CSV table of C-alpha atoms and ligand atoms in Angstrom, one decimal:
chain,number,residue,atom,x,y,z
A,1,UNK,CA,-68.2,18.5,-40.8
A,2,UNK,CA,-64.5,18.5,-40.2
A,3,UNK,CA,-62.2,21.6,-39.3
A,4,UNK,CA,-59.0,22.4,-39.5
A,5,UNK,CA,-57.0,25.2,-39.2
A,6,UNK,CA,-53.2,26.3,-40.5
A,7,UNK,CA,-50.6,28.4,-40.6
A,8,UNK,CA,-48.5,29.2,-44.1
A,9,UNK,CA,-45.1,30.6,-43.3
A,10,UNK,CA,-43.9,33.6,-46.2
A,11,UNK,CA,-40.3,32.8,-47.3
A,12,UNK,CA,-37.8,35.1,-47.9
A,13,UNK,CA,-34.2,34.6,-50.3
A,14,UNK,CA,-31.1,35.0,-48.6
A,15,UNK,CA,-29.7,34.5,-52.3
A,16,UNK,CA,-30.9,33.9,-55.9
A,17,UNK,CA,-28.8,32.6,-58.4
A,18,UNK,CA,-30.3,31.7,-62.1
A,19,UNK,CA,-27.4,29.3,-63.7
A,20,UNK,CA,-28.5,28.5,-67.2
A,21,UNK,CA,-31.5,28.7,-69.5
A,22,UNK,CA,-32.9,25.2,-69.5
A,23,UNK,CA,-34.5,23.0,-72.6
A,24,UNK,CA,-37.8,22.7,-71.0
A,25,UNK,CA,-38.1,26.6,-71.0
A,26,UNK,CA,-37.4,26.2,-67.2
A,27,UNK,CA,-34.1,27.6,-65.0
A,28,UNK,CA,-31.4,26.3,-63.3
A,29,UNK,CA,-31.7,27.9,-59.5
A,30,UNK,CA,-29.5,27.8,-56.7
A,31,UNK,CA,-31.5,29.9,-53.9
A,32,UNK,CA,-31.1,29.9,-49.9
A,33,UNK,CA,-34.2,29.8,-48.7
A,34,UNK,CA,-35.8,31.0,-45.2
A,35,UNK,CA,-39.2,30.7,-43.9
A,36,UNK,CA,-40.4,33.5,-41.7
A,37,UNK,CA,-43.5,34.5,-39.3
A,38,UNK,CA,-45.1,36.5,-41.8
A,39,UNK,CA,-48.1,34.1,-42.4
A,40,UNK,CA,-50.7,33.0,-44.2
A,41,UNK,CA,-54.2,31.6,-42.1
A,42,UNK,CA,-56.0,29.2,-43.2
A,43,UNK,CA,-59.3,26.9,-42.6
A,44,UNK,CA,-60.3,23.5,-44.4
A,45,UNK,CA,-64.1,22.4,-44.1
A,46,UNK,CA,-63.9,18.9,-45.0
A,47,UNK,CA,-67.4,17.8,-46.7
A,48,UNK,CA,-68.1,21.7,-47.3
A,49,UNK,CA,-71.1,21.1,-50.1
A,50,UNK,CA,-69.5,22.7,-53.3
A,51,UNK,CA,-66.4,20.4,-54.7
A,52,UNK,CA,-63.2,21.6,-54.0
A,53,UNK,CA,-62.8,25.3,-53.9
A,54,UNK,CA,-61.2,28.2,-52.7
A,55,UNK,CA,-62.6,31.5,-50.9
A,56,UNK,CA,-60.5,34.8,-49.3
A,57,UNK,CA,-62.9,37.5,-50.0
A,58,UNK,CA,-60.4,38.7,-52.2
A,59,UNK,CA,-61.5,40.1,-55.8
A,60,UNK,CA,-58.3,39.2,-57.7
A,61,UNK,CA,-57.4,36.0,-56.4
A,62,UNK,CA,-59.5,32.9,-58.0
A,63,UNK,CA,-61.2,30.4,-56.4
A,64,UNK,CA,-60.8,27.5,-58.5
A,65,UNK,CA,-58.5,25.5,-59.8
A,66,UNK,CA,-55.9,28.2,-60.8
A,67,UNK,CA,-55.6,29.2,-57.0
A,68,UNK,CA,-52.6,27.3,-56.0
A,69,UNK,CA,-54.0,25.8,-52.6
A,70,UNK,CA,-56.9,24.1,-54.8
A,71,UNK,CA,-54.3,22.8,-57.4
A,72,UNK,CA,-52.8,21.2,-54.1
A,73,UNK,CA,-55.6,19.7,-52.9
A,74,UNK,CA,-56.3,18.1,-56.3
A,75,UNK,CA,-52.9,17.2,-56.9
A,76,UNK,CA,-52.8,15.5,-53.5
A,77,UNK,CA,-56.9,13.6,-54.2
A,78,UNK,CA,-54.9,12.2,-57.5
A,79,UNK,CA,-51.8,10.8,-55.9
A,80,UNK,CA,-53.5,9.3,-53.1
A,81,UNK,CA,-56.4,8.1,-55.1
A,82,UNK,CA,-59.2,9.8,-52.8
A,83,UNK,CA,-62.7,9.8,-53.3
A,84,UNK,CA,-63.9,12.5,-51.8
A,85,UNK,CA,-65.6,15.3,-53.3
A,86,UNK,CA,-66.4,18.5,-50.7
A,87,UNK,CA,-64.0,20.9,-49.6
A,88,UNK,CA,-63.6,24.5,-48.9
A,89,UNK,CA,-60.2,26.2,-48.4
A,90,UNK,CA,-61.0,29.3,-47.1
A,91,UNK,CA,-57.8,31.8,-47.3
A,92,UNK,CA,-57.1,34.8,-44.9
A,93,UNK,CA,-53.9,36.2,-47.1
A,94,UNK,CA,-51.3,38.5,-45.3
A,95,UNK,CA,-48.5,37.5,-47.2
A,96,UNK,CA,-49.0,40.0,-50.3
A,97,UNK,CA,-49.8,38.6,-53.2
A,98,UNK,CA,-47.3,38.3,-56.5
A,99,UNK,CA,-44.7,39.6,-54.4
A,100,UNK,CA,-41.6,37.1,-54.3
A,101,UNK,CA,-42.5,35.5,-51.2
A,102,UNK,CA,-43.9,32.4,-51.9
A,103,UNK,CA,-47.8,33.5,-50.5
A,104,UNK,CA,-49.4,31.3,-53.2
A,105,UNK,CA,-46.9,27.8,-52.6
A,106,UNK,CA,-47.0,28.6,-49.1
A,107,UNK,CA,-50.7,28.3,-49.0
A,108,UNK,CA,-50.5,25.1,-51.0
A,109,UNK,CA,-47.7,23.3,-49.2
A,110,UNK,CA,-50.2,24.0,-46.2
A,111,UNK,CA,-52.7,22.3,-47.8
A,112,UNK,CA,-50.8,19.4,-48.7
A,113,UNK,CA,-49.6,18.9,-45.3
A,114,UNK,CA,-52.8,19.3,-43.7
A,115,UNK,CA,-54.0,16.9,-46.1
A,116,UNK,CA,-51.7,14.4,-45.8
A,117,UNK,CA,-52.0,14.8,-42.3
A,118,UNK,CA,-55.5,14.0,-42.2
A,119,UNK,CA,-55.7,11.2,-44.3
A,120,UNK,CA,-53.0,9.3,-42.3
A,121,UNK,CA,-49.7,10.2,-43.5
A,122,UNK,CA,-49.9,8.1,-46.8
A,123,UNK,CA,-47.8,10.1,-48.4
A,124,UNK,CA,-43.6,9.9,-47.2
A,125,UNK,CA,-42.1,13.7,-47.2
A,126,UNK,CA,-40.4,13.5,-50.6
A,127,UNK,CA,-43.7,11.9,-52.0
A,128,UNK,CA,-45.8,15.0,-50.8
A,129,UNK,CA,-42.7,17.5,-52.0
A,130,UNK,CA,-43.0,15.7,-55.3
A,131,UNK,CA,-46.4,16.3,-55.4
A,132,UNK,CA,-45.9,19.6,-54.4
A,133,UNK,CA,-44.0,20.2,-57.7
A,134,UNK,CA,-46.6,19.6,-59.8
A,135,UNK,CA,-48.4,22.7,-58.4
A,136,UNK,CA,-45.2,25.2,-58.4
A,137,UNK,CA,-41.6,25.6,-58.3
A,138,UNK,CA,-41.5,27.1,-54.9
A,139,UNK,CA,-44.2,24.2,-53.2
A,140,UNK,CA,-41.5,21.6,-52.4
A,141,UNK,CA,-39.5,24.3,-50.5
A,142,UNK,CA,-42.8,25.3,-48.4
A,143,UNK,CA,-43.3,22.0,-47.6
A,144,UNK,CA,-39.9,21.2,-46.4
A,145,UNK,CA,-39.6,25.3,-44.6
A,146,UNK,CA,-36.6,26.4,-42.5
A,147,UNK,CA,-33.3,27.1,-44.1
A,148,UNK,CA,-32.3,25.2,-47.1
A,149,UNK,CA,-30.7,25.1,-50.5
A,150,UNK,CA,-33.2,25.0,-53.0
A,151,UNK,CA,-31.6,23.7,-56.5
A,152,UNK,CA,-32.8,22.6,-60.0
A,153,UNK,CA,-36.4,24.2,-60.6
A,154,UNK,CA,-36.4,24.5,-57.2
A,155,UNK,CA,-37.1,21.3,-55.9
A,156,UNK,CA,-33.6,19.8,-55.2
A,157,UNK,CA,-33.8,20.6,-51.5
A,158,UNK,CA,-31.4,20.3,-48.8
A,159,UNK,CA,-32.2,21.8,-45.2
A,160,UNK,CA,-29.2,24.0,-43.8
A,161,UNK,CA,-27.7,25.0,-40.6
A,162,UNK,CA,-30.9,27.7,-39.6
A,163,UNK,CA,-29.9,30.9,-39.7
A,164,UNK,CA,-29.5,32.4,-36.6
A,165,UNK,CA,-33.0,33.8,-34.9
A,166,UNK,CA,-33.4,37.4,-36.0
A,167,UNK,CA,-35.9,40.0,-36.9
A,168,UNK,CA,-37.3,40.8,-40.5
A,169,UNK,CA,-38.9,43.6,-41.6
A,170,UNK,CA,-40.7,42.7,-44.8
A,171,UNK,CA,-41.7,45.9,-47.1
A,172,UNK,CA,-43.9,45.0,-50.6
A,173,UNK,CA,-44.1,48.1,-53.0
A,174,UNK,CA,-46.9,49.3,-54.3
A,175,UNK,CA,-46.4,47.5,-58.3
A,176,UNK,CA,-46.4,44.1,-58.9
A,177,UNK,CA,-44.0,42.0,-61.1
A,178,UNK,CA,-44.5,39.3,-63.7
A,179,UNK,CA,-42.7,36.1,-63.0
A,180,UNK,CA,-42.4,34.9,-66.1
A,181,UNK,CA,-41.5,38.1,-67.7
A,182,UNK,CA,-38.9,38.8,-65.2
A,183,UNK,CA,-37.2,35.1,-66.0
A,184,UNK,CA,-37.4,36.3,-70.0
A,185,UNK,CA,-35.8,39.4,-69.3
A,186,UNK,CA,-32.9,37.8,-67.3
A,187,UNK,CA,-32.3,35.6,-70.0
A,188,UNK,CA,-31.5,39.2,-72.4
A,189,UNK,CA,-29.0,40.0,-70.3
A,190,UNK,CA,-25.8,39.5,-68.7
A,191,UNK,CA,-25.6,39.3,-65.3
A,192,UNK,CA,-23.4,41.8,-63.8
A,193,UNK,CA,-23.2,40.1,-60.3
A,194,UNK,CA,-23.9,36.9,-58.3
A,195,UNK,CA,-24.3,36.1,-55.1
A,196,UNK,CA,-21.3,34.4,-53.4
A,197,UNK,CA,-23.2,30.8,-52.3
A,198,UNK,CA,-20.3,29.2,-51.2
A,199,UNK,CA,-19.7,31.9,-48.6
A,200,UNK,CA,-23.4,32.0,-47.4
A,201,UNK,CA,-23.2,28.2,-46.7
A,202,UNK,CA,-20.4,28.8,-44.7
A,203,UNK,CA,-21.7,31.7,-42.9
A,204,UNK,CA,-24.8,29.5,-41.7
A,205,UNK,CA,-22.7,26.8,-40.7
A,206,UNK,CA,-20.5,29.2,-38.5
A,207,UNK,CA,-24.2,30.4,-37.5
A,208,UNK,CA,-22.5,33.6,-38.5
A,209,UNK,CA,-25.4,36.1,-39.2
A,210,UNK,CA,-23.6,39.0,-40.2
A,211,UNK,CA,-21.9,36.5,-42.3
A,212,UNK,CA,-24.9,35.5,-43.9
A,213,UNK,CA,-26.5,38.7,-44.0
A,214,UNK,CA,-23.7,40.4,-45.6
A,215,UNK,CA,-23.8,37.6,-48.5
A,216,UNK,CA,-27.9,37.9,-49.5
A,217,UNK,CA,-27.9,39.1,-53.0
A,218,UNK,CA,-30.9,38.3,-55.5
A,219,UNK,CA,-29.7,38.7,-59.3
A,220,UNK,CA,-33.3,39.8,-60.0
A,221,UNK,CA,-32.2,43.2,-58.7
A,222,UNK,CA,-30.3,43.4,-61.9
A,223,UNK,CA,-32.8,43.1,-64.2
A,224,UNK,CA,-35.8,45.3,-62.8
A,225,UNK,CA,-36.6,47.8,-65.1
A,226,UNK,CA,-34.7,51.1,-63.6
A,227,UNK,CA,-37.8,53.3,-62.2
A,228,UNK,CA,-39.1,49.8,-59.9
A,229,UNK,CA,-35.3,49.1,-58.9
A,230,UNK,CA,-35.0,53.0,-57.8
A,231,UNK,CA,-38.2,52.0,-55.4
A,232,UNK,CA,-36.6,49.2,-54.0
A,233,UNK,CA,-32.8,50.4,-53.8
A,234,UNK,CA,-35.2,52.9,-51.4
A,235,UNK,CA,-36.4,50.7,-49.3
A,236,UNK,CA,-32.9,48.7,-49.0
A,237,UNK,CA,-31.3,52.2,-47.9
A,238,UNK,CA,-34.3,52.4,-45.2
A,239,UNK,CA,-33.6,49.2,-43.8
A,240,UNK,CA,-29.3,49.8,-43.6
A,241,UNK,CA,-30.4,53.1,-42.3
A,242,UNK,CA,-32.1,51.6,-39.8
A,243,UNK,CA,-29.2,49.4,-38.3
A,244,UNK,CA,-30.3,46.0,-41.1
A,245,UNK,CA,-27.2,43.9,-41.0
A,246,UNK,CA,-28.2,43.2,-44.7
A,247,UNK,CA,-31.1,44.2,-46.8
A,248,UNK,CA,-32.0,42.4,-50.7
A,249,UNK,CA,-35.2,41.9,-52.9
A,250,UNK,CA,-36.9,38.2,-52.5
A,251,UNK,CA,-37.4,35.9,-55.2
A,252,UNK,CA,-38.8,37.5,-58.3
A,253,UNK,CA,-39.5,40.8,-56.0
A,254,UNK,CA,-40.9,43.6,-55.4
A,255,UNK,CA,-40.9,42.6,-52.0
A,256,UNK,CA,-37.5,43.6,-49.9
A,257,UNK,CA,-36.4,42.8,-46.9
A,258,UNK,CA,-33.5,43.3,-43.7
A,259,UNK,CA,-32.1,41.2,-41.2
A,260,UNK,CA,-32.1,42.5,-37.7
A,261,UNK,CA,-30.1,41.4,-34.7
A,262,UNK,CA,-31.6,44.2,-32.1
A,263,UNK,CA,-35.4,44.5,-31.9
A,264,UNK,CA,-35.9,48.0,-31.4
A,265,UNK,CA,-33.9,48.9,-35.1
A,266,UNK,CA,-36.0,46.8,-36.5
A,267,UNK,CA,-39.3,48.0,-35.1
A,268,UNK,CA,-38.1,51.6,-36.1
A,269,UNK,CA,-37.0,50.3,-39.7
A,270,UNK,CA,-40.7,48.8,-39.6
A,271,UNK,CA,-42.1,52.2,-38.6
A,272,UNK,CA,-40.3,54.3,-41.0
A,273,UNK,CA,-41.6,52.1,-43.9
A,274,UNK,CA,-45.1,51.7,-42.6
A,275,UNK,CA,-45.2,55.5,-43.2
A,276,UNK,CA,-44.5,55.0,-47.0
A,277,UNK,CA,-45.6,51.6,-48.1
A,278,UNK,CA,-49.2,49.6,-46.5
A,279,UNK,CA,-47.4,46.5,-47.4
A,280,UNK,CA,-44.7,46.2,-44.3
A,281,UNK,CA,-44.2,43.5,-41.8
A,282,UNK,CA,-42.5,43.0,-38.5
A,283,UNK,CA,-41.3,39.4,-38.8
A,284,UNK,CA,-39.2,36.8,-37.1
A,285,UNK,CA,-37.2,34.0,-38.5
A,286,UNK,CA,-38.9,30.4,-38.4
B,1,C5P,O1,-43.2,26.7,-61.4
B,1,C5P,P1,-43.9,27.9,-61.4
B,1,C5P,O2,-45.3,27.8,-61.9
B,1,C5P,O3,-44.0,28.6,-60.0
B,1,C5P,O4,-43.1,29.0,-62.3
B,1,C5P,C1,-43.7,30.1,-62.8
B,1,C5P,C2,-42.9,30.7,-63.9
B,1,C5P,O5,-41.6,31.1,-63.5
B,1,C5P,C3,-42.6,29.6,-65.0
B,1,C5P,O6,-43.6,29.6,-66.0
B,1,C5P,C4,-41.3,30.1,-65.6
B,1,C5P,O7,-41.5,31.2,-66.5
B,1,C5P,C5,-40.6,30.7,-64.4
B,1,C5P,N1,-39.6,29.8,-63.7
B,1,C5P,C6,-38.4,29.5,-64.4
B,1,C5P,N2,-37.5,28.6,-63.8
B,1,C5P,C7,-37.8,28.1,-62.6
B,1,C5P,C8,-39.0,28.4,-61.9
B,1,C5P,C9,-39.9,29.3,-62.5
B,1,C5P,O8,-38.1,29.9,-65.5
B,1,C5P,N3,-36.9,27.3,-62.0
């Protein structure tokens, strides 16, 4: 039996920007998008009696098809035209879960890569991105990683000048938020703020991080409901605090996050929040 092991990278927002409602009930994005060390592990056993199937010891994540990594790996058996049966994807989640930092497409951009990998590289990169967008929004992104403009859906990528190398201190709440409840509720209201794009592309061009850091706003802030934004305004004030050249929330949230140029702030902003919330990370950009 074959093994492989692999690494799925968390992403973070720098921005969020929803443009318009759209007819097929989707939005209109325009995100900056990072990957960072915060990571996922994961192990395929190829010919693993049992079909294809997930496992992470995990109560509330399932197993089957609805797990985003087994979607990928069906996704990717269709569009190749594979005939084999037997695999087990067995998941060691750090990234938390249903926390705006991609943990699920991670795992199944991982997946697709592996798998493409593995059986030869029949699939070209946009083929396995496209595939990738069957499974999610946020897949084509995690397959491509880095820095880069995510567009449409979310799947109109193009990679950016990398932001430069810094620290990120990661810090999940202890609620969750819906997805799809959060994009219903944007659509009620109207949006106070947006994130000035234009400026961030330039920032990261100029491989200005202050720049860049200074520009990261997530219009989700605007529309979680006041008693969860109160808990992550917190953990924003924390991170500036503690010397974060920016702090916002990522994707749909709760998760927030701060950029770092000097190690030891961030390893104090990391220590302050560990106190306070299980769910915080000392991360680097990748
Ligand atoms: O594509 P994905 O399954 O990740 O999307 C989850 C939900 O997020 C969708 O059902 C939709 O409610 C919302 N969504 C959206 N516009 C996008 C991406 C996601 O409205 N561009």
């Amino acid at each position: 039996m074959t093994s492989l092991t692999l690494q799925a990278p968390a992403k973070i927002n720098l921005t969020l920007d929803i443009l318009r409602h759209r007819e097929d009930g989707y939005h209109e994005l325009c995100m900056v998008m990072q990957s960072v060390s915060l990571c996922d592990r994961i192990r395929l056993d190829f010919g693993s009696p049992g079909g294809i199937r997930a496992e992470s010891g995990l109560r509330f994540l399932p197993n089957d098809k609805s797990n985003l990594a087994v979607a990928a790996a069906l996704a990717f058996r269709q569009a190749t035209g594979g005939r084999w049966q037997d695999l087990l994807i067995s998941l060691q989640k750090r990234i938390p879960v249903c926390a705006g930092t991609a943990g699920g497409s991670s795992d199944a951009a991982a997946v697709l890569r592996a798998l493409n990998q593995w059986a030869g590289e029949p699939l070209s990169p946009p083929e396995l991105a496209r595939t990738g967008e069957q499974v999610g929004s946020d897949v084509p992104y995690c397959v491509l990683g880095g820095t880069a403009l995510a567009e449409g859906r979310g799947e109109r990528l193009t990679a950016l000048h990398s932001l430069p190398a810094c620290w990120v201190v990661v810090c999940k709440p202890e609620f969750s938020v819906s997805t799809p409840e959060l994009f219903a509720q944007i659509d009620r209201v109207k949006l106070r703020r947006r994130p000035d794009t234009t400026g961030m592309l330039e920032a990261l061009a100029q491989g200005d991080l202050a720049g860049a850091a200074r520009r990261m706003y997530n219009v989700f802030e605007d529309v979680l409901p006041e008693r969860r934004y109160s808990t992550v305004a917190s953990i924003k004030n924390t991170l500036i605090q503690c010397g974060a050249l920016g702090a916002t929330m990522s994707g749909t949230g709760p998760t927030a996050f701060g950029l770092f140029d000097q190690e030891e702030s961030a390893r104090q902003a990391w220590k302050t929040l560990s106190g306070e919330y299980r769910d915080t990370f000392l991360a680097h950009t990748v």
